[in-house]
mmCIF file of C-alpha atoms and ligand atoms in Angstrom:
data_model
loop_
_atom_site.group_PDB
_atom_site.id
_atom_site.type_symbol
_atom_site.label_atom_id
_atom_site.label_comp_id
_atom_site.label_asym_id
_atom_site.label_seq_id
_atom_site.Cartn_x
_atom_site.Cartn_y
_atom_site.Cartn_z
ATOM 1 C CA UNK A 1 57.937 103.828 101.548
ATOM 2 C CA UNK A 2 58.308 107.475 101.575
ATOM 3 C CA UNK A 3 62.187 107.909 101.102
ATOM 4 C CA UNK A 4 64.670 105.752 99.098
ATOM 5 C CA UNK A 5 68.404 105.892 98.951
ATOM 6 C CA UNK A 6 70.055 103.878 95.626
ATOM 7 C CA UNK A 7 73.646 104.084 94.638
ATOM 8 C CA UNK A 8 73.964 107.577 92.227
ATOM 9 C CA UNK A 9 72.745 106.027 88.808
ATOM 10 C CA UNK A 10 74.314 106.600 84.991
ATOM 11 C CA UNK A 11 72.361 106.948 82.106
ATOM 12 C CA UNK A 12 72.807 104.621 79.499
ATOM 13 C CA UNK A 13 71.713 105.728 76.460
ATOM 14 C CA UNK A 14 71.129 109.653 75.562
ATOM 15 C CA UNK A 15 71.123 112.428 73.676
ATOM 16 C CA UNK A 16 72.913 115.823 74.375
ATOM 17 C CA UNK A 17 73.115 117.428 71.086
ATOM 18 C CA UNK A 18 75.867 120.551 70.833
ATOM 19 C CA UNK A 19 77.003 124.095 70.846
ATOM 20 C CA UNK A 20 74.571 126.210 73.482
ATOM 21 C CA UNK A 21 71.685 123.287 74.033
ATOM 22 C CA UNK A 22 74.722 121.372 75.889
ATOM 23 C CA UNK A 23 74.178 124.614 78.607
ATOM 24 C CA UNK A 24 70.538 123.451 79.163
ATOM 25 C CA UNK A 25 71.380 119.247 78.329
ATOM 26 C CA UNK A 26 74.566 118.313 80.069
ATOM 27 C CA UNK A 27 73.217 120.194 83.500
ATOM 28 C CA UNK A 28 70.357 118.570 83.569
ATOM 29 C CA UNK A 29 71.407 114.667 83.519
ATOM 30 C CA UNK A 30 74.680 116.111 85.721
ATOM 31 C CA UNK A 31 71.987 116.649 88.489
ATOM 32 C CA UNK A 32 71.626 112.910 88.923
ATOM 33 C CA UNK A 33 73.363 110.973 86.646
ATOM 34 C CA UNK A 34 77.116 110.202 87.533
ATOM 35 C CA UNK A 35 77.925 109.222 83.776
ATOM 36 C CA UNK A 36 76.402 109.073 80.783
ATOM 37 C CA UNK A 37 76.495 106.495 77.372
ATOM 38 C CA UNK A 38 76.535 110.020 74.898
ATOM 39 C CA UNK A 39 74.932 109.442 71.600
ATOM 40 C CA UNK A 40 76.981 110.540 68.077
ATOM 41 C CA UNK A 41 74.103 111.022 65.948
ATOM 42 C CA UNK A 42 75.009 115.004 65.822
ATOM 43 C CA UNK A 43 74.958 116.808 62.426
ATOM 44 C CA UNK A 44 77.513 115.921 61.507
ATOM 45 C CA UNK A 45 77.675 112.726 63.057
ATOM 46 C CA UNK A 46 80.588 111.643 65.645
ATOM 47 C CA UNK A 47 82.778 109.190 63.610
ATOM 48 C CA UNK A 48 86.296 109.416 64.210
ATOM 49 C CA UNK A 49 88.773 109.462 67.273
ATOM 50 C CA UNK A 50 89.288 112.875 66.578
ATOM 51 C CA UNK A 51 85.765 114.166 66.672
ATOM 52 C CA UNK A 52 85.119 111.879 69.870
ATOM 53 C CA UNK A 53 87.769 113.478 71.779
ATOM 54 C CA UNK A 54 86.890 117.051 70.547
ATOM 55 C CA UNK A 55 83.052 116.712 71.371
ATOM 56 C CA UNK A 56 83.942 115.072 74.860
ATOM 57 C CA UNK A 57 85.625 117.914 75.779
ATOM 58 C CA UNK A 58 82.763 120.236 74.734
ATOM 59 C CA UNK A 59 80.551 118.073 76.664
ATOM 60 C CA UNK A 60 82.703 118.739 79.813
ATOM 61 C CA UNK A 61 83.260 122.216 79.114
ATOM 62 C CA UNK A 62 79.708 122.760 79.993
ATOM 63 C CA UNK A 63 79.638 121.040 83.212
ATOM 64 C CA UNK A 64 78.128 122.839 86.196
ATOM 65 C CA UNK A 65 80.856 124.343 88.818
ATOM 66 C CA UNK A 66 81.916 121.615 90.397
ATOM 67 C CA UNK A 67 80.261 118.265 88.500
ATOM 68 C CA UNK A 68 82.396 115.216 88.487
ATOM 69 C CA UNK A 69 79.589 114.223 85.474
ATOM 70 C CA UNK A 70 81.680 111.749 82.919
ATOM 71 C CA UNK A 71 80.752 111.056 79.387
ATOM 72 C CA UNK A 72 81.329 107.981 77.909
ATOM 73 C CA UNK A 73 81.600 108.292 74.408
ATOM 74 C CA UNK A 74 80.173 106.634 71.584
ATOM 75 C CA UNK A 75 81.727 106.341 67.841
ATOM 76 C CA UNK A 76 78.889 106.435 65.059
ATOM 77 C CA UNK A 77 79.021 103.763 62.474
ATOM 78 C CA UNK A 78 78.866 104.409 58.744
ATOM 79 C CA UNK A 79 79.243 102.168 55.415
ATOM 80 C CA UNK A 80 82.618 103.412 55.830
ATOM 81 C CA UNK A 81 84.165 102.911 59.304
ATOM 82 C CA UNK A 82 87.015 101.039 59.337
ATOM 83 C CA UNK A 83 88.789 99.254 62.276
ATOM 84 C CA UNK A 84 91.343 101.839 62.319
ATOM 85 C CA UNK A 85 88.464 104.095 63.194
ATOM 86 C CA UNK A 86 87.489 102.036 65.713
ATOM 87 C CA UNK A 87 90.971 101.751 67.077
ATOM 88 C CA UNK A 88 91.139 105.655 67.191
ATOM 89 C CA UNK A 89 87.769 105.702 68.712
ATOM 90 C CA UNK A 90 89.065 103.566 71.761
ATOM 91 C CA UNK A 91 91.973 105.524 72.087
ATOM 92 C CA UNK A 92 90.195 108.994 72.338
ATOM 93 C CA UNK A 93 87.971 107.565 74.914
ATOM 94 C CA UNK A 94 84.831 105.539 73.343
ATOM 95 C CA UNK A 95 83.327 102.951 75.155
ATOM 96 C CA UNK A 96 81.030 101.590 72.480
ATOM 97 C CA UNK A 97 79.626 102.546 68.870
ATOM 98 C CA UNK A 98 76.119 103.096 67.935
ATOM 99 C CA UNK A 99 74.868 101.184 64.925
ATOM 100 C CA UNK A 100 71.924 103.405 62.970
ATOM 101 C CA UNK A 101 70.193 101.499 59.958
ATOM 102 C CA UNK A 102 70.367 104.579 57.708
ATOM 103 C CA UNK A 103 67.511 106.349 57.817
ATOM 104 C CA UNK A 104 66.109 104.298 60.959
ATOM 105 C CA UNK A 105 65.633 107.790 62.874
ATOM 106 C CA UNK A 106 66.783 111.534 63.707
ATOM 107 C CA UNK A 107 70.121 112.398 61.885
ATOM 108 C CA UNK A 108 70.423 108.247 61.034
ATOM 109 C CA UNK A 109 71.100 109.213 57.257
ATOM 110 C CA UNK A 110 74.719 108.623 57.509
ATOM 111 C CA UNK A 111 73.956 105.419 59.384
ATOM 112 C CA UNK A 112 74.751 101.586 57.819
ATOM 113 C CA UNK A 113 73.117 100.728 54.545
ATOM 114 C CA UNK A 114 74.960 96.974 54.253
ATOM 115 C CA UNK A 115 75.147 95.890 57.419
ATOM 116 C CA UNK A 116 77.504 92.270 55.744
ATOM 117 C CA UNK A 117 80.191 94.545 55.018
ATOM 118 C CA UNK A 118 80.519 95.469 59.058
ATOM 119 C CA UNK A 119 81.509 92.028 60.311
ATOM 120 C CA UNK A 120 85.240 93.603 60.656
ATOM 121 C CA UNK A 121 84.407 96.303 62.693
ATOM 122 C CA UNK A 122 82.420 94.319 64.899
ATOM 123 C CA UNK A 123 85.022 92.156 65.295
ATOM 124 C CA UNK A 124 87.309 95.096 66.052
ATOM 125 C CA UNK A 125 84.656 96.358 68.553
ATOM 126 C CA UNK A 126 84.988 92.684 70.361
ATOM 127 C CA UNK A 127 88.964 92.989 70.442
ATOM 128 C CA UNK A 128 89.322 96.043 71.706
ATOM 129 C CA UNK A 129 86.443 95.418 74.074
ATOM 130 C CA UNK A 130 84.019 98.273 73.391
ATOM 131 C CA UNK A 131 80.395 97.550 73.091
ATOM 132 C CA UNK A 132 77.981 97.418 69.993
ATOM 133 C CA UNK A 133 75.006 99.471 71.133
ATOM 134 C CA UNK A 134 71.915 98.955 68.168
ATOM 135 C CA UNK A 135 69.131 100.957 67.335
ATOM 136 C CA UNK A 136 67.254 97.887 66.251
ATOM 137 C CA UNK A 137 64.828 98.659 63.587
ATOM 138 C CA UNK A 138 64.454 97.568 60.032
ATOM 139 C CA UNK A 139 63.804 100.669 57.387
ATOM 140 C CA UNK A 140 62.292 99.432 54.991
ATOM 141 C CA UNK A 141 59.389 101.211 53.904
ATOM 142 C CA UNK A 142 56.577 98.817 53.432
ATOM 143 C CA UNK A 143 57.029 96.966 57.139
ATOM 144 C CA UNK A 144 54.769 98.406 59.228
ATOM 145 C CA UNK A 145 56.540 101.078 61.588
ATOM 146 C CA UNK A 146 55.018 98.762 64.515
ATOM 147 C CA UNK A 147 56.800 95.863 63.067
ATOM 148 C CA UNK A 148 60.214 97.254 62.340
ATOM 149 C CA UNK A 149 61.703 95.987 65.908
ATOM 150 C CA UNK A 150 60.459 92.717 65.514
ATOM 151 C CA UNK A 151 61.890 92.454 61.689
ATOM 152 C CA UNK A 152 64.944 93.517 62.665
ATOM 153 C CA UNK A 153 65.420 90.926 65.349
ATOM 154 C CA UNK A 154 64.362 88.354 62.732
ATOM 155 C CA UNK A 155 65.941 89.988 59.877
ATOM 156 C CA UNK A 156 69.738 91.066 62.044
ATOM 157 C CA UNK A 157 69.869 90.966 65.428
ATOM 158 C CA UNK A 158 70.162 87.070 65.669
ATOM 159 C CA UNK A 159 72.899 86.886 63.135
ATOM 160 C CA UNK A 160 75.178 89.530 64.427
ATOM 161 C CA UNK A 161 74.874 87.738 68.292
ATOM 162 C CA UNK A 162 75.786 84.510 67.292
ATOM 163 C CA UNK A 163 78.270 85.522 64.430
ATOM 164 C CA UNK A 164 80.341 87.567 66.645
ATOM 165 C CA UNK A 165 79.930 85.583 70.347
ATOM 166 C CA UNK A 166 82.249 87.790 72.514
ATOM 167 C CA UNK A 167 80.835 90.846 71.220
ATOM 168 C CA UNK A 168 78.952 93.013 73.920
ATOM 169 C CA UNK A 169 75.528 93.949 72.312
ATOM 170 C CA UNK A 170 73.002 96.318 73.819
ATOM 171 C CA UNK A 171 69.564 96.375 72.254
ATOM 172 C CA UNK A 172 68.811 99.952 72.743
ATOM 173 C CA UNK A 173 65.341 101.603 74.268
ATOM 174 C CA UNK A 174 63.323 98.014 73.499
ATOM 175 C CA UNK A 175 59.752 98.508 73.098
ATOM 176 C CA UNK A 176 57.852 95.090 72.329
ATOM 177 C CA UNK A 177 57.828 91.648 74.229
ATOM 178 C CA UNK A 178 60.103 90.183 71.207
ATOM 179 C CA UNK A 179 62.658 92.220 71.955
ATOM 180 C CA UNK A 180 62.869 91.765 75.835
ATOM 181 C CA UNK A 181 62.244 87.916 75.156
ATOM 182 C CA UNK A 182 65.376 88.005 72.633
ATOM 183 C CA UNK A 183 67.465 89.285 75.170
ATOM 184 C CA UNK A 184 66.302 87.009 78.028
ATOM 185 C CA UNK A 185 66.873 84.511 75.729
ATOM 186 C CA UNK A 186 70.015 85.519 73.831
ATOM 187 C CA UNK A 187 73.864 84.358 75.075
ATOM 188 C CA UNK A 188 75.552 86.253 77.539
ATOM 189 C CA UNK A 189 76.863 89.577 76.701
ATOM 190 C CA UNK A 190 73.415 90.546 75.706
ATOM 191 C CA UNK A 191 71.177 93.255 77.046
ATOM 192 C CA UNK A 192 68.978 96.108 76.723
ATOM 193 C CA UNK A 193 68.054 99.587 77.742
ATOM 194 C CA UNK A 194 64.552 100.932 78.209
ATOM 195 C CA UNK A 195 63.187 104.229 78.243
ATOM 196 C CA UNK A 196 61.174 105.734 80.541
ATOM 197 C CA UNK A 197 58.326 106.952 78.023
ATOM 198 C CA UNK A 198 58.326 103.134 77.170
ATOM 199 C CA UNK A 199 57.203 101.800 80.704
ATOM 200 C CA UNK A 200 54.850 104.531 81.041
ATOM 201 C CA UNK A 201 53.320 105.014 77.888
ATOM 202 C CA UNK A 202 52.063 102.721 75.124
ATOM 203 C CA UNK A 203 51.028 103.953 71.675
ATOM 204 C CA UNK A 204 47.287 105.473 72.601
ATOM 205 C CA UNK A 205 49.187 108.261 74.180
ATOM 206 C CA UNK A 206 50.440 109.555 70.897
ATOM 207 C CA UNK A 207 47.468 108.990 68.835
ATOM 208 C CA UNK A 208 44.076 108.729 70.935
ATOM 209 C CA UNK A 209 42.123 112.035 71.475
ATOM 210 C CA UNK A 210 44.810 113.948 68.965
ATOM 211 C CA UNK A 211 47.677 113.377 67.940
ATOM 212 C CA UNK A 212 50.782 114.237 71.332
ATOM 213 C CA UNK A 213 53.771 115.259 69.309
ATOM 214 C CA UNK A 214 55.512 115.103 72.516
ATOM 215 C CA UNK A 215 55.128 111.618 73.117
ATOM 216 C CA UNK A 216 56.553 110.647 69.635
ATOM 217 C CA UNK A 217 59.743 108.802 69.913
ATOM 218 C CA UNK A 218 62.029 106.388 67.677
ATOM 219 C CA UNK A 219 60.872 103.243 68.266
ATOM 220 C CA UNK A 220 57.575 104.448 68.021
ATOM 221 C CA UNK A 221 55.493 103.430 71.248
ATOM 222 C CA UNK A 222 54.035 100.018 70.807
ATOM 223 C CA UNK A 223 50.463 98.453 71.734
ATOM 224 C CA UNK A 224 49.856 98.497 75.968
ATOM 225 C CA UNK A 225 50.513 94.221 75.868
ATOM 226 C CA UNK A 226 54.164 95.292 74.539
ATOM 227 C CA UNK A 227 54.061 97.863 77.534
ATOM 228 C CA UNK A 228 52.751 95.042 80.435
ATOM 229 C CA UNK A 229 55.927 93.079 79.362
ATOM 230 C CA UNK A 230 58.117 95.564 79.560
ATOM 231 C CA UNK A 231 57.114 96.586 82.654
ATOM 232 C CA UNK A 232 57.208 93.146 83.643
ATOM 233 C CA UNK A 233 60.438 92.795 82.809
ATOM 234 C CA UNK A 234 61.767 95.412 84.672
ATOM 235 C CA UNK A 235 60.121 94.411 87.784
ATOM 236 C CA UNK A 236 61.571 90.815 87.592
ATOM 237 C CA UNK A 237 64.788 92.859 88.543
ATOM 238 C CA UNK A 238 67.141 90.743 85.807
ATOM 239 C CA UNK A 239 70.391 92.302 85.182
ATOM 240 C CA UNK A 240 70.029 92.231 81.630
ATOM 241 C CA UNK A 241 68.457 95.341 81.821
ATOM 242 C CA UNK A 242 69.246 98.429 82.737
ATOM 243 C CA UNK A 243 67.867 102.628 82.377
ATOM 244 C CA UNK A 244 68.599 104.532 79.710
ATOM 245 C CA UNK A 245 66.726 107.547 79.189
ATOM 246 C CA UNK A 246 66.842 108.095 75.367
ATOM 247 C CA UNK A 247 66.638 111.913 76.482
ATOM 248 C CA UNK A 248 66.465 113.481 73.400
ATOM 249 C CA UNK A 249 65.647 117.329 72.618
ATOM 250 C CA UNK A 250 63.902 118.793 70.057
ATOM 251 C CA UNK A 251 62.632 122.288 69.388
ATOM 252 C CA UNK A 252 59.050 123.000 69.965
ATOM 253 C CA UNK A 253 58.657 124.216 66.739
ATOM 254 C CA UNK A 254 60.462 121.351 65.355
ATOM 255 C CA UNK A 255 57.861 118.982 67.906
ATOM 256 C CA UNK A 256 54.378 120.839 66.830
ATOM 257 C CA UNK A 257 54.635 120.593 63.143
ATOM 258 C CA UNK A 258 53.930 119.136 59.974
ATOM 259 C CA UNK A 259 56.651 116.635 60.208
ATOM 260 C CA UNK A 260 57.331 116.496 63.492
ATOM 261 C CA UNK A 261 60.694 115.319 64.882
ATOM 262 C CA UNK A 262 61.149 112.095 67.157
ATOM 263 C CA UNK A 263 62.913 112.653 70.687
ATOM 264 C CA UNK A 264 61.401 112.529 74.095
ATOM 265 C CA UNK A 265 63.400 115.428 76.429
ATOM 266 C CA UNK A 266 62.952 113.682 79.638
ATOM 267 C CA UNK A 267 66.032 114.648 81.657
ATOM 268 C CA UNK A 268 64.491 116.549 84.430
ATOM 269 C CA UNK A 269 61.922 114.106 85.078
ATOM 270 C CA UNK A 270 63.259 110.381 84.123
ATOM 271 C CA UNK A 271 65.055 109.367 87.320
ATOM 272 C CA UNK A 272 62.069 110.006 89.322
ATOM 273 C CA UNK A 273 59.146 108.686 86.927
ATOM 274 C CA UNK A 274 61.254 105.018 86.603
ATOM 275 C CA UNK A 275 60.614 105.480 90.457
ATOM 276 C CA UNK A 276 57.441 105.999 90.224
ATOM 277 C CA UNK A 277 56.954 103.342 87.867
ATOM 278 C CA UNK A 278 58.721 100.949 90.196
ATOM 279 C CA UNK A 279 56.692 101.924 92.775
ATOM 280 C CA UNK A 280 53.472 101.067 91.083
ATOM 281 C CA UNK A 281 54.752 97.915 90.072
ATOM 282 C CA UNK A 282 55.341 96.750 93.945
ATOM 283 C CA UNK A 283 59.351 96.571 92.560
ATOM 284 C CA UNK A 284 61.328 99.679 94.503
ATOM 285 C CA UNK A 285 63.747 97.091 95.717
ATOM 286 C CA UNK A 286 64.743 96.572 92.039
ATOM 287 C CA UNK A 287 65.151 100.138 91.045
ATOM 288 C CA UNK A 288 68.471 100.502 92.096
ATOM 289 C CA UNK A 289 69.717 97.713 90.023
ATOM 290 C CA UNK A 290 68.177 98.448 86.845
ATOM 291 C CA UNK A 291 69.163 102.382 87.591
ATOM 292 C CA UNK A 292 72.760 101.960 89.280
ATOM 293 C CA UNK A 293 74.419 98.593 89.291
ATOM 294 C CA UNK A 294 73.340 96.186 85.899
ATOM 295 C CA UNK A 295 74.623 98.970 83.511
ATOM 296 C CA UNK A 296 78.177 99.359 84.993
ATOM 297 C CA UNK A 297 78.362 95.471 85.626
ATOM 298 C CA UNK A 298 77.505 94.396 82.149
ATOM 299 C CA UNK A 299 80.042 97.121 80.390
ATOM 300 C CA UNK A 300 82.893 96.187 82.567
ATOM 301 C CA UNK A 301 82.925 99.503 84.518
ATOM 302 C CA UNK A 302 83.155 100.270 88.385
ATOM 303 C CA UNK A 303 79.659 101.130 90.229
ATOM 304 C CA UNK A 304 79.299 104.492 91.622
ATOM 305 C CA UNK A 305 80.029 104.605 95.517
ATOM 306 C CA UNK A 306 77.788 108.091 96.111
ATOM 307 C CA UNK A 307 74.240 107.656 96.573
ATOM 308 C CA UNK A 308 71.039 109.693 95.635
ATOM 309 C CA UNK A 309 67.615 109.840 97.291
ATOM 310 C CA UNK A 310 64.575 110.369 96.038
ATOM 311 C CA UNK A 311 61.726 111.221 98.093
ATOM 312 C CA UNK A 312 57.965 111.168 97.969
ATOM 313 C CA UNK A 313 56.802 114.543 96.940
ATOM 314 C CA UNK A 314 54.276 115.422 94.201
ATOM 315 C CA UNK A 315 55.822 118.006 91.575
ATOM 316 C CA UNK A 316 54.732 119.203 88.064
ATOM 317 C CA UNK A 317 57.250 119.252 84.988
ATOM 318 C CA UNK A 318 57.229 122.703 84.046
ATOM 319 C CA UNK A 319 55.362 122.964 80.316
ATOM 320 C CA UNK A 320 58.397 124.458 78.603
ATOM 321 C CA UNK A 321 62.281 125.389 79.005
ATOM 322 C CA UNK A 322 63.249 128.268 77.797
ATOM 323 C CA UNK A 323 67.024 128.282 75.617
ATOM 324 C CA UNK A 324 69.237 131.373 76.140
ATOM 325 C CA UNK A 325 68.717 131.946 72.438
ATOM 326 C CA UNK A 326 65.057 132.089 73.018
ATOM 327 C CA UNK A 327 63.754 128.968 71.820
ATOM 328 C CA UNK A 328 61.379 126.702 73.492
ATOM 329 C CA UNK A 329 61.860 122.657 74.472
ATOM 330 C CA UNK A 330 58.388 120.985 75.538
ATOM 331 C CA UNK A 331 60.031 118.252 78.273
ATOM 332 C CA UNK A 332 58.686 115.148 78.319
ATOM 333 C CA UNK A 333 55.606 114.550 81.065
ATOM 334 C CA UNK A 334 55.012 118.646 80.422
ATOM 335 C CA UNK A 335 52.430 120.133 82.890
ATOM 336 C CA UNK A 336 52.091 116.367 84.538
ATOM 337 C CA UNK A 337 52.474 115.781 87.846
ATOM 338 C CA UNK A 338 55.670 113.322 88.574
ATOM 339 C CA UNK A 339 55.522 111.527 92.657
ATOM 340 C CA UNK A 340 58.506 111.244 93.342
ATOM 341 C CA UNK A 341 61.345 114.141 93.985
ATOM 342 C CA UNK A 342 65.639 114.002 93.637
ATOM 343 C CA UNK A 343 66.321 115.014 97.057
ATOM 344 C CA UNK A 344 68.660 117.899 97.372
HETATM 345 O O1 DOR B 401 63.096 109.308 69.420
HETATM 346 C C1 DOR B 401 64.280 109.290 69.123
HETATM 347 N N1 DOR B 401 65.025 110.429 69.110
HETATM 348 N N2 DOR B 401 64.842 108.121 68.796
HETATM 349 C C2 DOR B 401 66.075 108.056 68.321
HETATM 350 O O2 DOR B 401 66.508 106.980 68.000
HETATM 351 C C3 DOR B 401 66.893 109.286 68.127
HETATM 352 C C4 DOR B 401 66.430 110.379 68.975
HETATM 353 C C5 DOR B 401 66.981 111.733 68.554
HETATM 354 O O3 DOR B 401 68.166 111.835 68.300
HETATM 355 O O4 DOR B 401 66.206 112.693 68.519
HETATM 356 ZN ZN1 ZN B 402 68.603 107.529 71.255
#
């Protein structure tokens, strides 16, 4: 198959950041994406009605000429949220919150310490049907960063499910056979998003031959079994899953350091490496429902009715983007060649 044609796709689960980077950000998933599940882990972090409305409208503002892109908010959940907050979260437009353990990841420090004390606002999440999206990792310092998924299932994820049954949970960017077998196996109203850099990488690309600051995300890549499954899972075309890019920019500078920061930027590239990924796997018949059709379905929202094509045409990402300001993002997949092409 040289050509395919899938209903225009939304991206689940990313990062846009604010002020100038939204120029470079929101124009990039706008090329393919129809909507967008907008992350609120900015500095600082998204957690009222009021700031959800106000940073929805900056994301619009920088729209290309022309777009009909749509953000779907998120509300970011703190020790302190209260249902009210949710209530004025739904009312300026949120779809869902996003549940950090604080400390879990990039700008997670305002994120949940006593996850007990929530039950409320999940409830409140349930009645005014918006979804509980969860970056499921434990923190605590001595489990092994390749073990913090797992724990967290073990140690949270089980609980909240059953103690709050019509509660809409997505398990966001999985990256171990636990996880995908927890949501397989979970109730309905359960499901999961999964990155690209997930299905095509596994943890030897950050750390074997040097270490690839690039490839250094939050979950941390797991072991190449974890990958297989994943990749399996995908493949087996169940709705439970669907694409979210976990597009996520970081500065060079703030990559190629010391301490370097965890984010993949893969907007320019994602749609068409989960194609090629499907593609290797024998699966292009299931691309469009993991990219286009299980993500509206499970959060209760109409599929798109434009389509995009992607042909077969070897490109390289480009090794950097420049910012007006000057500064330099690394994308994800830099100087790699990528097989398959958006069609214009
Ligand atoms: O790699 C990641 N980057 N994982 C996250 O959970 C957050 C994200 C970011 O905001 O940079
Ligand atoms: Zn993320």
């Amino acid at each position: 198959m040289n050509e395919i044609t899938i209903v225009k796709p939304d991206d689940w689960h990313l990062h846009f950041r604010d002020g100038d980077m939204l120029l470079e950000t929101v124009p990039a998933t706008a090329r393919c994406f129809a909507r967008a599940i907008v992350m609120p882990n900015l500095v600082p972090p998204v957690t009222t009605g009021k700031l959800v409305a106000e940073y929805r409208q900056r994301i619009l503002s920088a729209r290309p000429d022309g777009s009909s892109f749509l953000p779907l908010m998120t509300i970011y959940l703190t020790d302190k949220t209260s249902v009210e907050d949710i209530k004025a979260a739904k009312a300026a437009g949120a779809v869902a919150a996003k549940m950090y353990p604080a400390g879990a990841t990039t700008n997670s420090d305002s994120g949940v310490n006593s996850l007990e004390s929530l039950y409320p606002v999940f409830e409140a999440l349930a009645e005014e049907n918006m979804l509980l999206l969860i970056h499921g990792e434990v923190t605590q310092k001595h489990i092994d960063i390749f073990d913090r998924e797992k724990e967290f299932i073990d140690q949270h994820m089980v609980k909240i499910v059953e103690r709050v049954p019509h509660l809409k949970v997505v398990f966001e960017h999985i990256t171990t056979s636990d996880a995908a077998e927890f949501v397989l196996s979970a109730r309905e109203g359960v499901a999961a998003t999964i990155t690209p850099q997930h299905l095509l990488l596994n943890r030897n690309d950050v750390l074997d031959g040097g270490i690839r600051p690039h490839n250094y995300c939050l979950p941390i890549l797991k072991r190449q079994s974890h990958q297989e499954v994943l990749r399996a899972t995908v493949a087996s075309g169940s709705n439970r899953f669907f694409l979210g890019t976990d597009s996520a920019p970081h500065s060079k500078d703030k990559k190629e350091s010391g301490c370097g920061c965890a984010g993949c930027y893969s907007a320019w590239s994602a749609l068409e490496l989960y194609t090629q990924v499907f593609e290797e796997l024998g699966a292009l018949d299931k691309l469009e429902g993991f990219a286009s059709t299980h993500g509206p379905d499970f959060y209760g929202l109409s599929r798109n009715t434009d389509t995009v094509t992607l042909v077969k045409e070897t490109w390289t990402v480009p090794e950097s983007i420049k910012l007006p300001d000057g500064e330099l993002i690394v994308p994800f997949f830099a100087g790699k060649e990528v097989h398959w092409k958006l069609k214009a």
